[in-house]
């Protein structure tokens, strides 16, 4: 079939027409268990009654006004996020990359407003992903994403993941901030150990740098805490979130302390859509559920059960799964065979998982899943492993 969509995605030959909970129904009627969650976005699953009601009620009243006017639902959502985090201020965006763009701009502006305009450089980590805008591809440093798009935006110094000496050496007179995902998502569910996040905080404090966390994928309950950095007991100065915060509605946010945001006065940044009444109604509805008593404990319990079941799958199929890693319901399977082929084998079992870097597939299910869905996913992954083993046997058989 020819498509009028710009072919930047190699899409699977699969389309869905409806969803409920963790289940998607394809055009044609087959049901799939979704452990990709639209890439960590469908945090409350599909057709969650509270979200549907919030969206439709707001849709009948008012969609958009622009940020020239007061938006009471946005004031409320920002206030709630501030109360539950390190932050004093929130700026709403429509995506993760936009939240990251502001995080980068704000870090630079902070240094400029502190009398150090030369400290515009930001240290980032190999394997990082921060979005697809010009600045965020430079921050992420993935050559595939930079190729052919002209000189990368200046101001990012990348160091190897986990190389403390390289990190210390990279701090120079122009360094203004360190940017990191508490768990690399796209990079292959690579967690940063809590003591390393603590070390980064210390390093930033020693050198007058801002610590910026990209929690676009890890935030809003994904790891069993509202924000993943809470596991390490440290706080950033600036944080970007998106994905799960809108439960499927395009919404992002940049959170900051008063000090880090001190340069961002009226006129320094803007957005036409960001934080409009429709988005704010949904964002508040998502928080209603995520902040409800017992919700994050549920995520922790389901995450523990999932990793336990996956451990058993790994034992049965050690030639397929090399490692199970992650936190809460952000889980990576490091594979021996190709991760794209494994994701296809899982799709054949009507289970959706998402390939990532480091030959990993990501499991990012809706946070509302129950034991039955966890067990079903493990069963289907077991079957996917068996498919891979059969395929490998066949291919080696052909060679011999
Ligand atoms: C997805 C993602 C982004 C980019 O978000 P978009 O909404 O696609 O712009 C940035 N950082 C991280 C860690 C992400 O996972």
Coordinates of C-alpha atoms and ligand atoms in Angstrom, one line a residue:
X1 CA 0.0 0.0 0.0
X2 CA 1.4 3.4 -0.9
X3 CA 1.3 6.0 1.9
X4 CA 1.2 9.8 1.9
X5 CA 2.9 9.8 5.3
X6 CA 6.5 10.8 5.3
X7 CA 8.3 7.4 5.5
X8 CA 10.4 8.2 8.6
X9 CA 8.9 5.1 10.3
X10 CA 9.2 1.5 9.2
X11 CA 5.7 0.7 10.4
X12 CA 4.5 -2.8 11.2
X13 CA 1.6 -4.0 9.1
X14 CA -0.8 -3.7 12.0
X15 CA -3.5 -1.1 12.9
X16 CA -5.7 -0.9 15.9
X17 CA -9.2 0.4 16.1
X18 CA -9.9 0.3 19.8
X19 CA -8.5 -0.4 23.2
X20 CA -9.6 -1.2 26.7
X21 CA -7.3 -1.6 29.7
X22 CA -4.1 -3.2 28.5
X23 CA -5.7 -4.8 25.5
X24 CA -5.8 -3.4 21.9
X25 CA -8.1 -4.7 19.2
X26 CA -6.7 -4.7 15.7
X27 CA -8.6 -3.8 12.6
X28 CA -10.0 -7.3 11.8
X29 CA -10.7 -8.1 15.4
X30 CA -7.6 -9.8 16.8
X31 CA -6.7 -8.8 20.4
X32 CA -3.2 -7.9 21.5
X33 CA -1.9 -7.6 25.0
X34 CA 0.0 -4.2 25.0
X35 CA 3.2 -4.3 26.9
X36 CA 4.5 -1.3 25.0
X37 CA 1.9 1.2 26.1
X38 CA 2.4 3.3 23.0
X39 CA 6.0 3.8 24.3
X40 CA 5.2 4.3 28.0
X41 CA 2.4 6.7 27.2
X42 CA -0.8 4.8 27.9
X43 CA 0.0 4.8 31.6
X44 CA -3.6 4.2 32.6
X45 CA -4.3 1.8 29.7
X46 CA -7.0 2.5 27.0
X47 CA -10.5 3.9 27.5
X48 CA -9.9 4.6 31.2
X49 CA -13.3 5.8 32.4
X50 CA -11.9 8.7 34.5
X51 CA -9.8 10.0 31.6
X52 CA -12.6 9.6 29.0
X53 CA -14.9 11.5 31.3
X54 CA -12.4 14.3 32.0
X55 CA -11.7 14.7 28.3
X56 CA -15.3 14.7 27.0
X57 CA -16.5 17.0 29.8
X58 CA -13.8 19.5 29.0
X59 CA -14.3 19.1 25.2
X60 CA -17.9 20.2 25.7
X61 CA -16.7 23.4 27.5
X62 CA -13.5 24.8 26.1
X63 CA -10.5 23.4 24.2
X64 CA -8.0 26.2 23.8
X65 CA -7.5 29.8 24.9
X66 CA -3.7 30.4 24.5
X67 CA -1.4 31.3 27.3
X68 CA -2.3 35.0 27.1
X69 CA -5.0 34.2 29.6
X70 CA -5.3 32.5 32.9
X71 CA -5.9 28.7 32.7
X72 CA -7.3 27.6 36.1
X73 CA -6.9 23.8 35.4
X74 CA -3.3 24.5 34.5
X75 CA -2.7 26.4 37.7
X76 CA -4.2 23.4 39.5
X77 CA -2.1 20.8 37.7
X78 CA 1.1 22.8 38.2
X79 CA 0.4 23.3 41.9
X80 CA -0.2 19.6 42.4
X81 CA 3.1 18.7 40.6
X82 CA 4.9 21.2 42.7
X83 CA 3.5 19.8 45.9
X84 CA 4.6 16.3 45.0
X85 CA 8.1 17.2 43.8
X86 CA 11.3 19.1 44.3
X87 CA 10.0 21.9 42.0
X88 CA 8.6 25.4 42.4
X89 CA 7.6 26.0 38.8
X90 CA 6.1 24.1 35.9
X91 CA 5.9 24.9 32.2
X92 CA 3.6 22.7 30.1
X93 CA 4.5 21.6 26.6
X94 CA 3.0 19.2 24.0
X95 CA 5.9 16.7 23.9
X96 CA 9.0 15.4 25.6
X97 CA 11.4 17.0 23.2
X98 CA 9.8 20.4 23.9
X99 CA 10.0 19.9 27.6
X100 CA 13.7 19.0 27.1
X101 CA 14.3 22.0 24.9
X102 CA 13.1 24.2 27.7
X103 CA 15.2 22.3 30.2
X104 CA 18.3 23.0 28.1
X105 CA 17.3 26.7 27.5
X106 CA 16.6 27.1 31.2
X107 CA 20.0 25.7 32.3
X108 CA 21.8 28.0 30.0
X109 CA 19.7 31.0 31.0
X110 CA 20.3 30.2 34.7
X111 CA 24.1 30.4 34.2
X112 CA 23.7 33.6 32.1
X113 CA 21.5 35.2 34.8
X114 CA 24.1 34.1 37.4
X115 CA 26.8 36.1 35.5
X116 CA 28.2 33.1 33.6
X117 CA 26.9 33.2 30.0
X118 CA 30.0 31.2 29.0
X119 CA 28.7 28.2 31.0
X120 CA 26.4 27.1 28.3
X121 CA 27.7 23.6 27.8
X122 CA 25.9 20.5 29.1
X123 CA 27.4 17.1 29.8
X124 CA 25.3 14.2 28.5
X125 CA 25.8 10.4 28.4
X126 CA 26.4 7.9 25.6
X127 CA 23.2 6.0 24.8
X128 CA 21.0 8.9 25.9
X129 CA 17.8 9.9 24.2
X130 CA 16.3 13.3 24.7
X131 CA 14.1 13.8 21.6
X132 CA 14.3 14.6 17.9
X133 CA 14.6 18.4 17.7
X134 CA 17.9 19.9 16.6
X135 CA 19.1 20.6 20.2
X136 CA 17.9 17.3 21.6
X137 CA 19.5 15.2 18.9
X138 CA 22.7 17.0 19.7
X139 CA 22.2 16.3 23.4
X140 CA 21.4 12.6 22.7
X141 CA 24.5 12.3 20.5
X142 CA 23.2 9.3 18.5
X143 CA 25.0 9.6 15.1
X144 CA 22.2 8.0 13.2
X145 CA 19.8 10.8 14.3
X146 CA 22.4 13.6 13.6
X147 CA 23.5 12.4 10.2
X148 CA 22.7 14.8 7.3
X149 CA 21.1 17.5 9.5
X150 CA 23.9 19.9 9.3
X151 CA 26.3 20.9 12.1
X152 CA 25.0 19.6 15.5
X153 CA 23.8 22.3 17.9
X154 CA 26.9 23.3 19.9
X155 CA 27.1 22.9 23.6
X156 CA 26.9 19.2 24.4
X157 CA 29.8 17.1 25.7
X158 CA 29.1 13.4 25.8
X159 CA 30.8 11.0 28.1
X160 CA 30.6 7.1 28.2
X161 CA 27.8 5.7 30.4
X162 CA 29.1 4.9 33.9
X163 CA 32.6 6.3 33.3
X164 CA 33.2 8.4 36.4
X165 CA 36.7 9.6 35.4
X166 CA 35.6 10.7 31.9
X167 CA 32.8 12.6 33.5
X168 CA 35.1 14.5 35.9
X169 CA 37.5 15.3 33.1
X170 CA 34.7 16.6 30.9
X171 CA 33.8 19.3 33.5
X172 CA 35.4 22.5 32.2
X173 CA 35.1 26.3 32.6
X174 CA 32.2 26.3 30.1
X175 CA 30.2 23.5 31.7
X176 CA 26.9 24.6 33.1
X177 CA 24.9 21.5 33.7
X178 CA 24.7 17.7 33.6
X179 CA 21.8 16.0 31.9
X180 CA 20.8 12.4 32.5
X181 CA 17.9 9.9 32.3
X182 CA 17.7 8.1 35.7
X183 CA 17.0 5.0 33.6
X184 CA 17.9 5.2 30.0
X185 CA 14.8 4.2 28.0
X186 CA 15.5 4.2 24.3
X187 CA 19.1 3.3 25.2
X188 CA 18.0 -0.1 26.4
X189 CA 16.5 0.3 30.0
X190 CA 19.9 1.0 31.5
X191 CA 19.4 2.1 35.1
X192 CA 21.8 4.6 36.7
X193 CA 22.7 3.2 40.2
X194 CA 21.3 5.4 43.0
X195 CA 24.8 6.1 44.3
X196 CA 25.8 7.4 40.9
X197 CA 22.8 9.8 40.9
X198 CA 23.9 10.9 44.4
X199 CA 27.4 11.4 43.0
X200 CA 26.2 13.5 40.2
X201 CA 24.3 15.7 42.6
X202 CA 27.5 16.2 44.7
X203 CA 29.5 16.9 41.6
X204 CA 27.0 19.5 40.4
X205 CA 27.0 21.2 43.8
X206 CA 30.8 21.3 44.0
X207 CA 31.1 22.9 40.5
X208 CA 28.1 25.2 40.5
X209 CA 26.3 23.1 37.8
X210 CA 22.6 22.4 37.4
X211 CA 21.5 18.8 37.5
X212 CA 18.9 18.1 34.9
X213 CA 16.9 14.9 34.8
X214 CA 15.1 13.7 31.7
X215 CA 12.2 11.8 33.2
X216 CA 10.1 11.8 30.0
X217 CA 9.9 8.0 30.1
X218 CA 10.6 7.2 33.8
X219 CA 8.3 9.8 35.3
X220 CA 4.7 9.8 36.6
X221 CA 4.6 6.4 38.3
X222 CA 6.4 4.3 35.7
X223 CA 9.0 3.0 38.1
X224 CA 6.7 2.7 41.2
X225 CA 7.6 6.2 42.5
X226 CA 6.0 9.4 41.1
X227 CA 9.5 10.2 39.7
X228 CA 12.3 7.7 39.3
X229 CA 14.9 9.9 41.0
X230 CA 13.0 9.5 44.3
X231 CA 14.5 5.9 44.5
X232 CA 18.0 7.6 44.8
X233 CA 16.9 10.2 47.3
X234 CA 18.3 13.0 45.3
X235 CA 16.5 15.9 43.5
X236 CA 17.4 17.7 40.3
X237 CA 17.3 21.4 39.6
X238 CA 15.3 20.9 36.4
X239 CA 13.3 17.9 35.1
X240 CA 11.5 17.2 31.9
X241 CA 8.5 14.8 31.9
X242 CA 6.0 13.8 29.2
X243 CA 4.7 10.4 27.9
X244 CA 2.8 9.0 30.9
X245 CA 1.7 12.4 32.2
X246 CA -1.0 12.7 29.6
X247 CA -2.1 9.1 29.5
X248 CA -2.2 9.4 25.6
X249 CA -3.0 13.0 25.3
X250 CA 0.0 15.0 24.0
X251 CA 1.4 16.6 27.1
X252 CA 4.8 17.4 28.6
X253 CA 6.1 19.5 31.3
X254 CA 9.4 21.1 32.5
X255 CA 9.7 21.4 36.2
X256 CA 12.3 23.5 38.0
X257 CA 13.3 25.0 41.3
X258 CA 12.8 28.7 41.8
X259 CA 16.6 29.2 41.7
X260 CA 17.1 27.2 38.4
X261 CA 14.2 29.1 36.8
X262 CA 15.3 32.6 37.9
X263 CA 16.3 33.7 34.3
X264 CA 13.0 32.6 32.8
X265 CA 11.1 35.9 33.1
X266 CA 8.1 37.1 31.0
X267 CA 8.9 36.8 27.3
X268 CA 11.8 34.4 27.5
X269 CA 9.9 31.3 26.4
X270 CA 6.5 30.4 25.0
X271 CA 4.2 27.9 23.4
X272 CA 0.8 28.3 21.6
X273 CA -0.8 25.0 22.6
X274 CA 1.2 24.0 25.7
X275 CA -1.0 23.6 28.8
X276 CA -4.3 24.3 27.0
X277 CA -7.5 23.5 28.9
X278 CA -8.1 20.2 27.2
X279 CA -4.6 19.0 28.0
X280 CA -4.8 20.3 31.6
X281 CA -8.1 18.5 32.2
X282 CA -6.6 15.2 31.1
X283 CA -3.3 15.8 33.0
X284 CA -5.3 16.4 36.2
X285 CA -7.3 13.3 35.6
X286 CA -4.1 11.2 35.2
X287 CA -2.8 12.6 38.5
X288 CA -6.1 11.8 40.2
X289 CA -5.4 8.1 39.5
X290 CA -1.7 8.0 39.9
X291 CA -1.7 9.8 43.2
X292 CA -4.7 7.8 44.6
X293 CA -3.8 5.8 47.7
X294 CA -2.1 2.5 46.8
X295 CA -1.5 3.1 43.1
X296 CA 2.2 3.4 43.2
X297 CA 2.4 0.4 45.5
X298 CA 0.4 -1.5 42.9
X299 CA 3.0 -0.5 40.3
X300 CA 5.8 -1.8 42.5
X301 CA 3.9 -5.1 43.2
X302 CA 3.2 -5.7 39.5
X303 CA 6.8 -4.8 38.6
X304 CA 8.1 -7.2 41.1
X305 CA 5.8 -10.0 39.9
X306 CA 6.7 -9.3 36.3
X307 CA 10.5 -9.4 37.0
X308 CA 10.0 -12.6 39.0
X309 CA 8.1 -14.3 36.2
X310 CA 10.6 -13.0 33.6
X311 CA 13.4 -14.5 35.7
X312 CA 11.7 -17.9 35.3
X313 CA 11.3 -17.4 31.6
X314 CA 15.0 -16.4 31.3
X315 CA 16.0 -19.6 33.2
X316 CA 14.0 -21.7 30.7
X317 CA 15.4 -19.8 27.7
X318 CA 18.9 -18.7 28.7
X319 CA 19.9 -18.8 25.0
X320 CA 17.4 -16.1 24.2
X321 CA 17.2 -13.8 27.2
X322 CA 20.6 -12.7 28.6
X323 CA 19.3 -10.3 31.3
X324 CA 16.2 -8.9 32.9
X325 CA 16.6 -5.3 34.2
X326 CA 14.7 -2.2 35.1
X327 CA 12.5 -0.8 37.9
X328 CA 8.7 -1.0 38.5
X329 CA 6.9 -1.4 35.2
X330 CA 9.9 -0.2 33.1
X331 CA 11.6 -3.5 32.3
X332 CA 14.2 -4.4 29.7
X333 CA 15.0 -7.9 28.3
X334 CA 18.5 -8.0 27.0
X335 CA 18.5 -10.5 24.2
X336 CA 20.9 -12.9 22.6
X337 CA 19.1 -13.0 19.2
X338 CA 18.1 -9.8 17.4
X339 CA 15.6 -7.7 19.4
X340 CA 13.5 -6.7 16.3
X341 CA 13.1 -10.3 15.4
X342 CA 12.1 -11.1 19.0
X343 CA 9.5 -8.3 19.0
X344 CA 8.1 -9.9 15.9
X345 CA 7.9 -13.3 17.6
X346 CA 6.1 -11.6 20.5
X347 CA 3.7 -10.0 18.0
X348 CA 3.0 -13.4 16.6
X349 CA 1.9 -14.3 20.1
X350 CA -0.2 -11.2 20.2
X351 CA 2.0 -9.4 22.7
X352 CA 3.4 -6.0 22.0
X353 CA 6.9 -5.1 23.2
X354 CA 9.2 -2.3 22.0
X355 CA 12.8 -2.7 20.7
X356 CA 15.4 -0.4 22.2
X357 CA 19.2 0.1 22.1
X358 CA 21.7 -2.4 23.4
X359 CA 19.7 -5.2 21.8
X360 CA 16.9 -4.9 24.3
X361 CA 13.1 -5.1 24.1
X362 CA 11.3 -2.8 26.5
X363 CA 8.2 -3.8 28.5
X364 CA 6.3 -0.6 29.3
X365 CA 2.8 -1.8 30.1
X366 CA -0.1 0.3 31.3
X367 CA 0.4 0.8 35.1
X368 CA -3.1 -0.5 35.7
X369 CA -2.3 -4.1 34.7
X370 CA -3.2 -6.8 37.2
X371 CA -1.7 -10.2 38.0
X372 CA -3.6 -11.9 35.2
X373 CA -2.0 -9.6 32.6
X374 CA 1.5 -10.0 34.1
X375 CA 1.1 -13.8 34.0
X376 CA -0.3 -13.8 30.5
X377 CA 2.5 -11.6 29.2
X378 CA 5.1 -13.9 30.8
X379 CA 3.4 -16.9 29.1
X380 CA 3.4 -15.2 25.7
X381 CA 7.1 -14.2 26.2
X382 CA 7.9 -17.8 27.0
X383 CA 6.1 -18.8 23.7
X384 CA 8.0 -16.1 21.8
X385 CA 11.3 -17.5 23.2
X386 CA 10.3 -20.9 22.0
X387 CA 9.5 -19.5 18.5
X388 CA 13.0 -17.9 18.5
X389 CA 14.6 -21.2 19.5
X390 CA 12.8 -23.1 16.8
X391 CA 13.8 -20.4 14.2
X392 CA 17.5 -20.5 15.4
X393 CA 17.5 -24.3 15.2
X394 CA 16.1 -24.2 11.7
X395 CA 18.7 -21.6 10.5
X396 CA 21.7 -23.5 12.0
X397 CA 20.2 -26.7 10.5
X398 CA 20.2 -25.0 7.1
X399 CA 23.8 -23.9 7.5
X400 CA 25.0 -27.3 8.5
Ligands
LIG1 C1 10.4 9.9 24.3 C2 11.5 10.6 25.0 C3 11.8 11.9 24.7 C4 11.1 12.7 23.6 O1 9.7 12.8 23.7 P1 8.8 13.2 22.5 O2 7.4 13.3 23.1 O3 8.9 12.1 21.5 O4 9.3 14.5 21.9 C5 12.8 12.6 25.4 N1 13.4 11.9 26.4 C6 13.1 10.7 26.7 C7 13.9 10.0 27.9 C8 12.2 9.9 26.1 O5 11.9 8.7 26.4

